[in-house]
């Protein structure tokens, strides 16, 4: 679905991401991990076409990014970014419906299908009773779920999530990852998730990409990547690894 | 691709915008506009009846009052639509043509046309549009930094350009003789008394085209209102929408200022009131602002014509007297 070939991204003369390559296959979830300033958000912005690539190329469904219009890219890729506060009274339903922009005509109203898809996205994100409420009346965590609901309502084949669980309580952190997992299992869909939560990455990701100082550090399955030498190399911390007794996945405990 | 959310458990509402209420409100606004136009045509220093008009009264109604009222409606619609577009684009409910220097650019253009091309009737709107366009372009260029343009830089640039253009206007005004000075001061505060039918046609064309084209961008503006990056992520050609809205605002404000001077607060207060009534969906806010702006300016001008008749007040002074306290009230309420 998405292929990243040796991309370098620069702000002016400074390269913030150097020579990164990986591929995202159908149904796959890739977690991107790295310390602050490692270039994770820059990577997502480049993969979404927001930032130009100064070297290398990104192929979307086998074609270079430049061959797609903005609207076509938005039909294929949905972003869950850190949410902005809006200064206008926008309701939750209106916010989620705005995710249907790329699917409709530029002029006119949403169809009944758009409304149904938006309502189902709200229900999936545990927000059925929120549709008439104003965005700026919600808590940070509730808004973050609305942002996910909007991305789900796009019907895009690739979800890109930038620290989606930052404002969420424990229950909704799991809900968000489960929703993405379910979506990638049932639909023609895949996801790239930036997260600082190593255990959620271990539970839900198929692959992990580790970045350090804008460079590719390692890539592989959670079992291959979540190892003391890798995590020490990237985060400069000592960790204890064992097995989650319920899921059997790698469990990381940081030693402070 | 099929939706993973396509089960049919939830019955959707009839339309996206709760449109029964919106339709009723739209119908009421159109009716209110017609009543306002009718009342404004009959009221004035000479009270008229639609029946039994003598020649002089017929001339007052068709040659003086109707062009003025209709021009006022178009000016109100233009300023309100420009305000609604700029507010959504800049994600700032306080943004309006004055804040960004667009009005002052148009005013300066009109003054220059008046000074150098007084005999050419189309010089005023063309110079006003050029002034508004140059001011907008200057603000836009100043606001663009290395990492693109952000709203804070844009508003700050607007304030700088507004102040600079104000000082040029003051400088030019101080060079005028006493008789012209009073006329210019009156015009600068907003004055519909020089309305002509040609001026009305020109402003009407701008108001209608501006409202339709801006309405065609309303769905994109709904996303831009949340954030430019959001809008880009979800498929909006942000740069194109920005150019369309800035160009339209320049045309709308340019033609309005050329016809009537600087009628303040319309672009600020009207979209704000509309949003309070119907929410933030620009597909409704833009056309409803056009109708409400027309009503607001026609009412203000009727007060300006009748309050101290047979003398007149500048309509801009009335809109400011109504707009400023109303805005403070709304600001405190919200």
PDB file of N, CA and C in Angstrom, chain A residues 45 48-50 70-71 74 77 79 84 86-90 93-95 97-99 101-102 104-110 112 115-117 119-121 123-124 150 152-157 183 187-188, chain B residues 1-17 87-88 91-93 146 152 212 215-217 219-220 223 225-230 232-237 275 279-281 283-284:
ATOM      1  N   UNK A  45       4.215  13.413   8.642  1.00  0.00           N
ATOM      2  CA  UNK A  45       3.845  14.551   7.792  1.00  0.00           C
ATOM      3  C   UNK A  45       4.358  14.348   6.361  1.00  0.00           C
ATOM      4  N   UNK A  48       2.151  11.757   4.618  1.00  0.00           N
ATOM      5  CA  UNK A  48       0.845  12.297   4.272  1.00  0.00           C
ATOM      6  C   UNK A  48       0.942  13.352   3.158  1.00  0.00           C
ATOM      7  N   UNK A  49       2.159  13.654   2.734  1.00  0.00           N
ATOM      8  CA  UNK A  49       2.331  14.630   1.661  1.00  0.00           C
ATOM      9  C   UNK A  49       2.397  16.068   2.139  1.00  0.00           C
ATOM     10  N   UNK A  50       2.371  16.294   3.457  1.00  0.00           N
ATOM     11  CA  UNK A  50       2.423  17.664   3.972  1.00  0.00           C
ATOM     12  C   UNK A  50       3.817  18.249   3.792  1.00  0.00           C
ATOM     13  N   UNK A  70      -4.605  16.297  -3.960  1.00  0.00           N
ATOM     14  CA  UNK A  70      -4.757  16.359  -2.498  1.00  0.00           C
ATOM     15  C   UNK A  70      -5.981  15.541  -2.053  1.00  0.00           C
ATOM     16  N   UNK A  71      -7.051  15.682  -2.824  1.00  0.00           N
ATOM     17  CA  UNK A  71      -8.295  14.987  -2.501  1.00  0.00           C
ATOM     18  C   UNK A  71      -8.123  13.464  -2.612  1.00  0.00           C
ATOM     19  N   UNK A  74      -6.250  12.222   0.330  1.00  0.00           N
ATOM     20  CA  UNK A  74      -7.101  12.205   1.524  1.00  0.00           C
ATOM     21  C   UNK A  74      -8.102  11.043   1.493  1.00  0.00           C
ATOM     22  N   UNK A  77      -5.521   8.202   2.680  1.00  0.00           N
ATOM     23  CA  UNK A  77      -4.809   8.309   3.964  1.00  0.00           C
ATOM     24  C   UNK A  77      -5.581   9.235   4.910  1.00  0.00           C
ATOM     25  N   UNK A  79      -5.434  11.031   8.769  1.00  0.00           N
ATOM     26  CA  UNK A  79      -4.477  11.344   9.836  1.00  0.00           C
ATOM     27  C   UNK A  79      -5.217  11.630  11.139  1.00  0.00           C
ATOM     28  N   UNK A  84      -6.416  20.207  17.505  1.00  0.00           N
ATOM     29  CA  UNK A  84      -6.430  21.661  17.725  1.00  0.00           C
ATOM     30  C   UNK A  84      -7.683  22.072  18.472  1.00  0.00           C
ATOM     31  N   UNK A  86     -10.743  24.462  18.580  1.00  0.00           N
ATOM     32  CA  UNK A  86     -11.400  25.338  17.611  1.00  0.00           C
ATOM     33  C   UNK A  86     -12.051  26.520  18.318  1.00  0.00           C
ATOM     34  N   UNK A  87     -11.979  27.693  17.684  1.00  0.00           N
ATOM     35  CA  UNK A  87     -12.538  28.897  18.302  1.00  0.00           C
ATOM     36  C   UNK A  87     -14.001  29.099  17.906  1.00  0.00           C
ATOM     37  N   UNK A  88     -14.522  28.235  17.056  1.00  0.00           N
ATOM     38  CA  UNK A  88     -15.903  28.366  16.607  1.00  0.00           C
ATOM     39  C   UNK A  88     -16.734  27.234  17.207  1.00  0.00           C
ATOM     40  N   UNK A  89     -18.044  27.467  17.365  1.00  0.00           N
ATOM     41  CA  UNK A  89     -18.880  26.406  17.950  1.00  0.00           C
ATOM     42  C   UNK A  89     -19.171  25.291  16.947  1.00  0.00           C
ATOM     43  N   UNK A  90     -18.303  24.287  16.906  1.00  0.00           N
ATOM     44  CA  UNK A  90     -18.485  23.150  15.990  1.00  0.00           C
ATOM     45  C   UNK A  90     -18.982  21.962  16.795  1.00  0.00           C
ATOM     46  N   UNK A  93     -20.840  16.086  15.718  1.00  0.00           N
ATOM     47  CA  UNK A  93     -21.303  15.489  14.459  1.00  0.00           C
ATOM     48  C   UNK A  93     -20.702  16.236  13.251  1.00  0.00           C
ATOM     49  N   UNK A  94     -20.718  17.564  13.316  1.00  0.00           N
ATOM     50  CA  UNK A  94     -20.157  18.353  12.207  1.00  0.00           C
ATOM     51  C   UNK A  94     -18.674  18.038  12.035  1.00  0.00           C
ATOM     52  N   UNK A  95     -17.966  17.912  13.168  1.00  0.00           N
ATOM     53  CA  UNK A  95     -16.533  17.632  13.128  1.00  0.00           C
ATOM     54  C   UNK A  95     -16.274  16.287  12.449  1.00  0.00           C
ATOM     55  N   UNK A  97     -18.304  14.613  10.477  1.00  0.00           N
ATOM     56  CA  UNK A  97     -18.739  14.670   9.069  1.00  0.00           C
ATOM     57  C   UNK A  97     -17.711  15.353   8.174  1.00  0.00           C
ATOM     58  N   UNK A  98     -16.904  16.242   8.744  1.00  0.00           N
ATOM     59  CA  UNK A  98     -15.893  16.908   7.916  1.00  0.00           C
ATOM     60  C   UNK A  98     -14.887  15.898   7.367  1.00  0.00           C
ATOM     61  N   UNK A  99     -14.801  14.729   8.002  1.00  0.00           N
ATOM     62  CA  UNK A  99     -13.946  13.660   7.487  1.00  0.00           C
ATOM     63  C   UNK A  99     -14.428  13.103   6.156  1.00  0.00           C
ATOM     64  N   UNK A 101     -15.199  14.935   3.625  1.00  0.00           N
ATOM     65  CA  UNK A 101     -14.963  15.975   2.609  1.00  0.00           C
ATOM     66  C   UNK A 101     -14.433  15.395   1.303  1.00  0.00           C
ATOM     67  N   UNK A 102     -13.396  14.558   1.414  1.00  0.00           N
ATOM     68  CA  UNK A 102     -12.741  14.068   0.193  1.00  0.00           C
ATOM     69  C   UNK A 102     -13.618  13.096  -0.584  1.00  0.00           C
ATOM     70  N   UNK A 104     -16.992  13.482  -0.993  1.00  0.00           N
ATOM     71  CA  UNK A 104     -18.155  14.121  -1.600  1.00  0.00           C
ATOM     72  C   UNK A 104     -17.745  15.165  -2.617  1.00  0.00           C
ATOM     73  N   UNK A 105     -18.723  15.926  -3.086  1.00  0.00           N
ATOM     74  CA  UNK A 105     -18.414  17.034  -3.970  1.00  0.00           C
ATOM     75  C   UNK A 105     -18.014  18.225  -3.092  1.00  0.00           C
ATOM     76  N   UNK A 106     -17.291  19.181  -3.695  1.00  0.00           N
ATOM     77  CA  UNK A 106     -16.843  20.331  -2.913  1.00  0.00           C
ATOM     78  C   UNK A 106     -18.033  21.176  -2.462  1.00  0.00           C
ATOM     79  N   UNK A 107     -19.121  21.128  -3.212  1.00  0.00           N
ATOM     80  CA  UNK A 107     -20.286  21.948  -2.941  1.00  0.00           C
ATOM     81  C   UNK A 107     -21.439  21.032  -2.558  1.00  0.00           C
ATOM     82  N   UNK A 108     -22.254  21.433  -1.626  1.00  0.00           N
ATOM     83  CA  UNK A 108     -23.449  20.645  -1.325  1.00  0.00           C
ATOM     84  C   UNK A 108     -23.413  20.003   0.038  1.00  0.00           C
ATOM     85  N   UNK A 109     -24.384  19.142   0.257  1.00  0.00           N
ATOM     86  CA  UNK A 109     -24.586  18.556   1.583  1.00  0.00           C
ATOM     87  C   UNK A 109     -24.158  17.104   1.609  1.00  0.00           C
ATOM     88  N   UNK A 110     -24.012  16.579   2.810  1.00  0.00           N
ATOM     89  CA  UNK A 110     -23.647  15.179   2.968  1.00  0.00           C
ATOM     90  C   UNK A 110     -24.827  14.292   2.584  1.00  0.00           C
ATOM     91  N   UNK A 112     -27.059  10.611   2.860  1.00  0.00           N
ATOM     92  CA  UNK A 112     -27.509   9.778   3.997  1.00  0.00           C
ATOM     93  C   UNK A 112     -26.420   8.766   4.371  1.00  0.00           C
ATOM     94  N   UNK A 115     -23.928  10.433   6.569  1.00  0.00           N
ATOM     95  CA  UNK A 115     -24.460  10.584   7.932  1.00  0.00           C
ATOM     96  C   UNK A 115     -24.409   9.263   8.688  1.00  0.00           C
ATOM     97  N   UNK A 116     -24.755   8.186   7.977  1.00  0.00           N
ATOM     98  CA  UNK A 116     -24.760   6.869   8.638  1.00  0.00           C
ATOM     99  C   UNK A 116     -23.340   6.464   9.033  1.00  0.00           C
ATOM    100  N   UNK A 117     -22.392   6.685   8.126  1.00  0.00           N
ATOM    101  CA  UNK A 117     -21.003   6.311   8.408  1.00  0.00           C
ATOM    102  C   UNK A 117     -20.471   7.125   9.590  1.00  0.00           C
ATOM    103  N   UNK A 119     -22.260   8.470  12.022  1.00  0.00           N
ATOM    104  CA  UNK A 119     -22.916   8.026  13.260  1.00  0.00           C
ATOM    105  C   UNK A 119     -22.303   6.718  13.753  1.00  0.00           C
ATOM    106  N   UNK A 120     -21.972   5.820  12.825  1.00  0.00           N
ATOM    107  CA  UNK A 120     -21.359   4.549  13.225  1.00  0.00           C
ATOM    108  C   UNK A 120     -19.952   4.762  13.764  1.00  0.00           C
ATOM    109  N   UNK A 121     -19.224   5.698  13.169  1.00  0.00           N
ATOM    110  CA  UNK A 121     -17.877   5.998  13.678  1.00  0.00           C
ATOM    111  C   UNK A 121     -17.974   6.537  15.099  1.00  0.00           C
ATOM    112  N   UNK A 123     -20.365   5.885  17.217  1.00  0.00           N
ATOM    113  CA  UNK A 123     -20.743   4.778  18.098  1.00  0.00           C
ATOM    114  C   UNK A 123     -19.529   3.894  18.405  1.00  0.00           C
ATOM    115  N   UNK A 124     -18.716   3.619  17.388  1.00  0.00           N
ATOM    116  CA  UNK A 124     -17.524   2.788  17.594  1.00  0.00           C
ATOM    117  C   UNK A 124     -16.545   3.433  18.562  1.00  0.00           C
ATOM    118  N   UNK A 150     -13.454  10.845  13.343  1.00  0.00           N
ATOM    119  CA  UNK A 150     -13.412  11.526  12.043  1.00  0.00           C
ATOM    120  C   UNK A 150     -12.518  10.761  11.065  1.00  0.00           C
ATOM    121  N   UNK A 152     -11.881   7.554  11.135  1.00  0.00           N
ATOM    122  CA  UNK A 152     -12.579   6.321  10.745  1.00  0.00           C
ATOM    123  C   UNK A 152     -13.657   6.618   9.714  1.00  0.00           C
ATOM    124  N   UNK A 153     -14.285   7.780   9.846  1.00  0.00           N
ATOM    125  CA  UNK A 153     -15.376   8.133   8.925  1.00  0.00           C
ATOM    126  C   UNK A 153     -14.882   8.414   7.502  1.00  0.00           C
ATOM    127  N   UNK A 154     -13.583   8.554   7.321  1.00  0.00           N
ATOM    128  CA  UNK A 154     -13.071   8.847   5.973  1.00  0.00           C
ATOM    129  C   UNK A 154     -13.110   7.628   5.052  1.00  0.00           C
ATOM    130  N   UNK A 155     -13.138   6.435   5.662  1.00  0.00           N
ATOM    131  CA  UNK A 155     -13.042   5.191   4.869  1.00  0.00           C
ATOM    132  C   UNK A 155     -11.691   5.060   4.191  1.00  0.00           C
ATOM    133  N   UNK A 156     -10.671   5.759   4.686  1.00  0.00           N
ATOM    134  CA  UNK A 156      -9.349   5.697   4.052  1.00  0.00           C
ATOM    135  C   UNK A 156      -8.705   4.334   4.319  1.00  0.00           C
ATOM    136  N   UNK A 157      -7.862   3.899   3.401  1.00  0.00           N
ATOM    137  CA  UNK A 157      -7.212   2.600   3.540  1.00  0.00           C
ATOM    138  C   UNK A 157      -5.998   2.630   4.461  1.00  0.00           C
ATOM    139  N   UNK A 183     -10.119  -2.718  12.625  1.00  0.00           N
ATOM    140  CA  UNK A 183     -10.268  -2.113  11.290  1.00  0.00           C
ATOM    141  C   UNK A 183      -9.271  -2.727  10.306  1.00  0.00           C
ATOM    142  N   UNK A 187     -10.999  -4.818   7.327  1.00  0.00           N
ATOM    143  CA  UNK A 187     -11.103  -4.028   6.099  1.00  0.00           C
ATOM    144  C   UNK A 187      -9.798  -4.033   5.332  1.00  0.00           C
ATOM    145  N   UNK A 188      -9.887  -3.408   4.169  1.00  0.00           N
ATOM    146  CA  UNK A 188      -8.719  -3.238   3.334  1.00  0.00           C
ATOM    147  C   UNK A 188      -7.939  -2.054   3.893  1.00  0.00           C
TER     148      UNK A 188
ATOM    149  N   UNK B   1     -13.447   1.170  -1.690  1.00  0.00           N
ATOM    150  CA  UNK B   1     -13.268   0.348  -0.494  1.00  0.00           C
ATOM    151  C   UNK B   1     -14.528   0.383   0.351  1.00  0.00           C
ATOM    152  N   UNK B   2     -14.921  -0.756   0.834  1.00  0.00           N
ATOM    153  CA  UNK B   2     -16.130  -0.741   1.647  1.00  0.00           C
ATOM    154  C   UNK B   2     -15.835  -0.251   3.040  1.00  0.00           C
ATOM    155  N   UNK B   3     -16.834   0.314   3.637  1.00  0.00           N
ATOM    156  CA  UNK B   3     -16.643   0.845   4.991  1.00  0.00           C
ATOM    157  C   UNK B   3     -16.766  -0.268   5.995  1.00  0.00           C
ATOM    158  N   UNK B   4     -15.871  -0.254   6.951  1.00  0.00           N
ATOM    159  CA  UNK B   4     -15.992  -1.192   8.051  1.00  0.00           C
ATOM    160  C   UNK B   4     -17.071  -0.779   9.011  1.00  0.00           C
ATOM    161  N   UNK B   5     -17.648   0.364   8.780  1.00  0.00           N
ATOM    162  CA  UNK B   5     -18.641   0.913   9.699  1.00  0.00           C
ATOM    163  C   UNK B   5     -20.005   0.948   9.037  1.00  0.00           C
ATOM    164  N   UNK B   6     -20.159   0.081   8.031  1.00  0.00           N
ATOM    165  CA  UNK B   6     -21.361   0.249   7.228  1.00  0.00           C
ATOM    166  C   UNK B   6     -22.559  -0.545   7.726  1.00  0.00           C
ATOM    167  N   UNK B   7     -22.547  -1.015   8.964  1.00  0.00           N
ATOM    168  CA  UNK B   7     -23.763  -1.650   9.443  1.00  0.00           C
ATOM    169  C   UNK B   7     -24.828  -0.570   9.601  1.00  0.00           C
ATOM    170  N   UNK B   8     -26.073  -1.006   9.663  1.00  0.00           N
ATOM    171  CA  UNK B   8     -27.156  -0.014   9.550  1.00  0.00           C
ATOM    172  C   UNK B   8     -27.927   0.126  10.851  1.00  0.00           C
ATOM    173  N   UNK B   9     -27.199   0.169  11.958  1.00  0.00           N
ATOM    174  CA  UNK B   9     -27.891   0.156  13.241  1.00  0.00           C
ATOM    175  C   UNK B   9     -28.488   1.511  13.607  1.00  0.00           C
ATOM    176  N   UNK B  10     -27.850   2.559  13.079  1.00  0.00           N
ATOM    177  CA  UNK B  10     -28.268   3.884  13.515  1.00  0.00           C
ATOM    178  C   UNK B  10     -29.071   4.586  12.437  1.00  0.00           C
ATOM    179  N   UNK B  11     -30.202   5.103  12.848  1.00  0.00           N
ATOM    180  CA  UNK B  11     -31.005   5.849  11.874  1.00  0.00           C
ATOM    181  C   UNK B  11     -30.461   7.270  11.810  1.00  0.00           C
ATOM    182  N   UNK B  12     -29.976   7.690  10.641  1.00  0.00           N
ATOM    183  CA  UNK B  12     -29.403   9.022  10.571  1.00  0.00           C
ATOM    184  C   UNK B  12     -30.471  10.098  10.607  1.00  0.00           C
ATOM    185  N   UNK B  13     -30.089  11.314  11.009  1.00  0.00           N
ATOM    186  CA  UNK B  13     -31.048  12.409  10.927  1.00  0.00           C
ATOM    187  C   UNK B  13     -31.390  12.705   9.469  1.00  0.00           C
ATOM    188  N   UNK B  14     -32.468  13.430   9.249  1.00  0.00           N
ATOM    189  CA  UNK B  14     -32.951  13.641   7.885  1.00  0.00           C
ATOM    190  C   UNK B  14     -31.912  14.321   7.004  1.00  0.00           C
ATOM    191  N   UNK B  15     -31.242  15.309   7.505  1.00  0.00           N
ATOM    192  CA  UNK B  15     -30.203  15.990   6.722  1.00  0.00           C
ATOM    193  C   UNK B  15     -29.068  16.355   7.646  1.00  0.00           C
ATOM    194  N   UNK B  16     -27.996  16.837   7.017  1.00  0.00           N
ATOM    195  CA  UNK B  16     -26.799  17.141   7.793  1.00  0.00           C
ATOM    196  C   UNK B  16     -26.967  18.358   8.676  1.00  0.00           C
ATOM    197  N   UNK B  17     -27.782  19.288   8.279  1.00  0.00           N
ATOM    198  CA  UNK B  17     -27.739  20.589   8.952  1.00  0.00           C
ATOM    199  C   UNK B  17     -28.970  20.878   9.782  1.00  0.00           C
ATOM    200  N   UNK B  87     -13.185  35.358   8.507  1.00  0.00           N
ATOM    201  CA  UNK B  87     -13.192  34.768   9.850  1.00  0.00           C
ATOM    202  C   UNK B  87     -12.958  33.263   9.799  1.00  0.00           C
ATOM    203  N   UNK B  88     -13.627  32.609   8.852  1.00  0.00           N
ATOM    204  CA  UNK B  88     -13.451  31.155   8.737  1.00  0.00           C
ATOM    205  C   UNK B  88     -12.033  30.828   8.272  1.00  0.00           C
ATOM    206  N   UNK B  91      -9.580  31.516  11.065  1.00  0.00           N
ATOM    207  CA  UNK B  91      -9.941  30.861  12.325  1.00  0.00           C
ATOM    208  C   UNK B  91      -9.980  31.876  13.456  1.00  0.00           C
ATOM    209  N   UNK B  92     -10.517  33.031  13.149  1.00  0.00           N
ATOM    210  CA  UNK B  92     -10.549  34.081  14.158  1.00  0.00           C
ATOM    211  C   UNK B  92     -11.872  34.822  14.049  1.00  0.00           C
ATOM    212  N   UNK B  93     -12.757  34.665  15.061  1.00  0.00           N
ATOM    213  CA  UNK B  93     -14.067  35.315  14.989  1.00  0.00           C
ATOM    214  C   UNK B  93     -13.957  36.839  14.996  1.00  0.00           C
ATOM    215  N   UNK B 146       9.265  31.544   6.911  1.00  0.00           N
ATOM    216  CA  UNK B 146       9.956  30.394   6.318  1.00  0.00           C
ATOM    217  C   UNK B 146       9.150  29.115   6.467  1.00  0.00           C
ATOM    218  N   UNK B 152      -1.429  34.241  13.572  1.00  0.00           N
ATOM    219  CA  UNK B 152      -0.940  35.334  14.414  1.00  0.00           C
ATOM    220  C   UNK B 152      -0.141  36.330  13.577  1.00  0.00           C
ATOM    221  N   UNK B 212     -22.011  33.617  -4.142  1.00  0.00           N
ATOM    222  CA  UNK B 212     -22.096  32.283  -4.769  1.00  0.00           C
ATOM    223  C   UNK B 212     -20.731  31.589  -4.736  1.00  0.00           C
ATOM    224  N   UNK B 215     -19.776  30.632  -1.235  1.00  0.00           N
ATOM    225  CA  UNK B 215     -20.592  29.485  -0.799  1.00  0.00           C
ATOM    226  C   UNK B 215     -20.029  28.191  -1.377  1.00  0.00           C
ATOM    227  N   UNK B 216     -19.464  28.265  -2.600  1.00  0.00           N
ATOM    228  CA  UNK B 216     -18.902  27.052  -3.208  1.00  0.00           C
ATOM    229  C   UNK B 216     -17.654  26.583  -2.453  1.00  0.00           C
ATOM    230  N   UNK B 217     -17.055  27.457  -1.663  1.00  0.00           N
ATOM    231  CA  UNK B 217     -15.874  27.075  -0.873  1.00  0.00           C
ATOM    232  C   UNK B 217     -16.243  26.785   0.584  1.00  0.00           C
ATOM    233  N   UNK B 219     -17.700  24.362   2.205  1.00  0.00           N
ATOM    234  CA  UNK B 219     -17.387  23.054   2.782  1.00  0.00           C
ATOM    235  C   UNK B 219     -15.889  22.987   3.131  1.00  0.00           C
ATOM    236  N   UNK B 220     -15.065  23.520   2.238  1.00  0.00           N
ATOM    237  CA  UNK B 220     -13.614  23.557   2.519  1.00  0.00           C
ATOM    238  C   UNK B 220     -13.344  24.490   3.696  1.00  0.00           C
ATOM    239  N   UNK B 223     -13.590  22.997   7.121  1.00  0.00           N
ATOM    240  CA  UNK B 223     -12.385  22.307   7.580  1.00  0.00           C
ATOM    241  C   UNK B 223     -11.275  23.294   7.930  1.00  0.00           C
ATOM    242  N   UNK B 225     -11.601  26.138   9.123  1.00  0.00           N
ATOM    243  CA  UNK B 225     -11.973  26.752  10.391  1.00  0.00           C
ATOM    244  C   UNK B 225     -11.443  25.948  11.578  1.00  0.00           C
ATOM    245  N   UNK B 226     -11.314  24.643  11.385  1.00  0.00           N
ATOM    246  CA  UNK B 226     -10.795  23.779  12.455  1.00  0.00           C
ATOM    247  C   UNK B 226      -9.272  23.896  12.508  1.00  0.00           C
ATOM    248  N   UNK B 227      -8.657  24.019  11.361  1.00  0.00           N
ATOM    249  CA  UNK B 227      -7.198  24.143  11.321  1.00  0.00           C
ATOM    250  C   UNK B 227      -6.707  23.904   9.900  1.00  0.00           C
ATOM    251  N   UNK B 228      -5.693  24.658   9.481  1.00  0.00           N
ATOM    252  CA  UNK B 228      -5.224  24.508   8.102  1.00  0.00           C
ATOM    253  C   UNK B 228      -4.609  23.137   7.872  1.00  0.00           C
ATOM    254  N   UNK B 229      -3.898  22.640   8.895  1.00  0.00           N
ATOM    255  CA  UNK B 229      -3.275  21.330   8.703  1.00  0.00           C
ATOM    256  C   UNK B 229      -4.338  20.251   8.606  1.00  0.00           C
ATOM    257  N   UNK B 230      -5.371  20.373   9.446  1.00  0.00           N
ATOM    258  CA  UNK B 230      -6.499  19.440   9.366  1.00  0.00           C
ATOM    259  C   UNK B 230      -7.113  19.464   7.980  1.00  0.00           C
ATOM    260  N   UNK B 232      -5.836  20.411   5.148  1.00  0.00           N
ATOM    261  CA  UNK B 232      -4.917  19.812   4.174  1.00  0.00           C
ATOM    262  C   UNK B 232      -4.983  18.283   4.270  1.00  0.00           C
ATOM    263  N   UNK B 233      -4.889  17.770   5.501  1.00  0.00           N
ATOM    264  CA  UNK B 233      -4.927  16.313   5.709  1.00  0.00           C
ATOM    265  C   UNK B 233      -6.192  15.692   5.127  1.00  0.00           C
ATOM    266  N   UNK B 234      -7.301  16.422   5.200  1.00  0.00           N
ATOM    267  CA  UNK B 234      -8.573  15.832   4.783  1.00  0.00           C
ATOM    268  C   UNK B 234      -8.977  16.220   3.362  1.00  0.00           C
ATOM    269  N   UNK B 235      -8.024  16.749   2.588  1.00  0.00           N
ATOM    270  CA  UNK B 235      -8.249  16.875   1.142  1.00  0.00           C
ATOM    271  C   UNK B 235      -8.492  18.267   0.606  1.00  0.00           C
ATOM    272  N   UNK B 236      -8.338  19.293   1.441  1.00  0.00           N
ATOM    273  CA  UNK B 236      -8.578  20.657   0.952  1.00  0.00           C
ATOM    274  C   UNK B 236      -7.289  21.216   0.338  1.00  0.00           C
ATOM    275  N   UNK B 237      -7.412  21.811  -0.859  1.00  0.00           N
ATOM    276  CA  UNK B 237      -6.268  22.514  -1.458  1.00  0.00           C
ATOM    277  C   UNK B 237      -6.172  23.857  -0.752  1.00  0.00           C
ATOM    278  N   UNK B 275     -23.830  33.050  13.325  1.00  0.00           N
ATOM    279  CA  UNK B 275     -23.297  31.826  13.930  1.00  0.00           C
ATOM    280  C   UNK B 275     -24.005  31.504  15.249  1.00  0.00           C
ATOM    281  N   UNK B 279     -25.269  28.142  14.169  1.00  0.00           N
ATOM    282  CA  UNK B 279     -24.053  27.328  14.258  1.00  0.00           C
ATOM    283  C   UNK B 279     -23.019  27.774  13.241  1.00  0.00           C
ATOM    284  N   UNK B 280     -21.966  26.967  13.089  1.00  0.00           N
ATOM    285  CA  UNK B 280     -20.792  27.427  12.342  1.00  0.00           C
ATOM    286  C   UNK B 280     -20.680  26.893  10.922  1.00  0.00           C
ATOM    287  N   UNK B 281     -21.679  26.157  10.445  1.00  0.00           N
ATOM    288  CA  UNK B 281     -21.568  25.585   9.100  1.00  0.00           C
ATOM    289  C   UNK B 281     -21.597  26.706   8.059  1.00  0.00           C
ATOM    290  N   UNK B 283     -21.804  26.699   4.966  1.00  0.00           N
ATOM    291  CA  UNK B 283     -22.761  26.577   3.866  1.00  0.00           C
ATOM    292  C   UNK B 283     -24.038  27.358   4.186  1.00  0.00           C
ATOM    293  N   UNK B 284     -24.311  27.543   5.491  1.00  0.00           N
ATOM    294  CA  UNK B 284     -25.437  28.379   5.901  1.00  0.00           C
ATOM    295  C   UNK B 284     -24.968  29.773   6.301  1.00  0.00           C
TER     296      UNK B 284
END
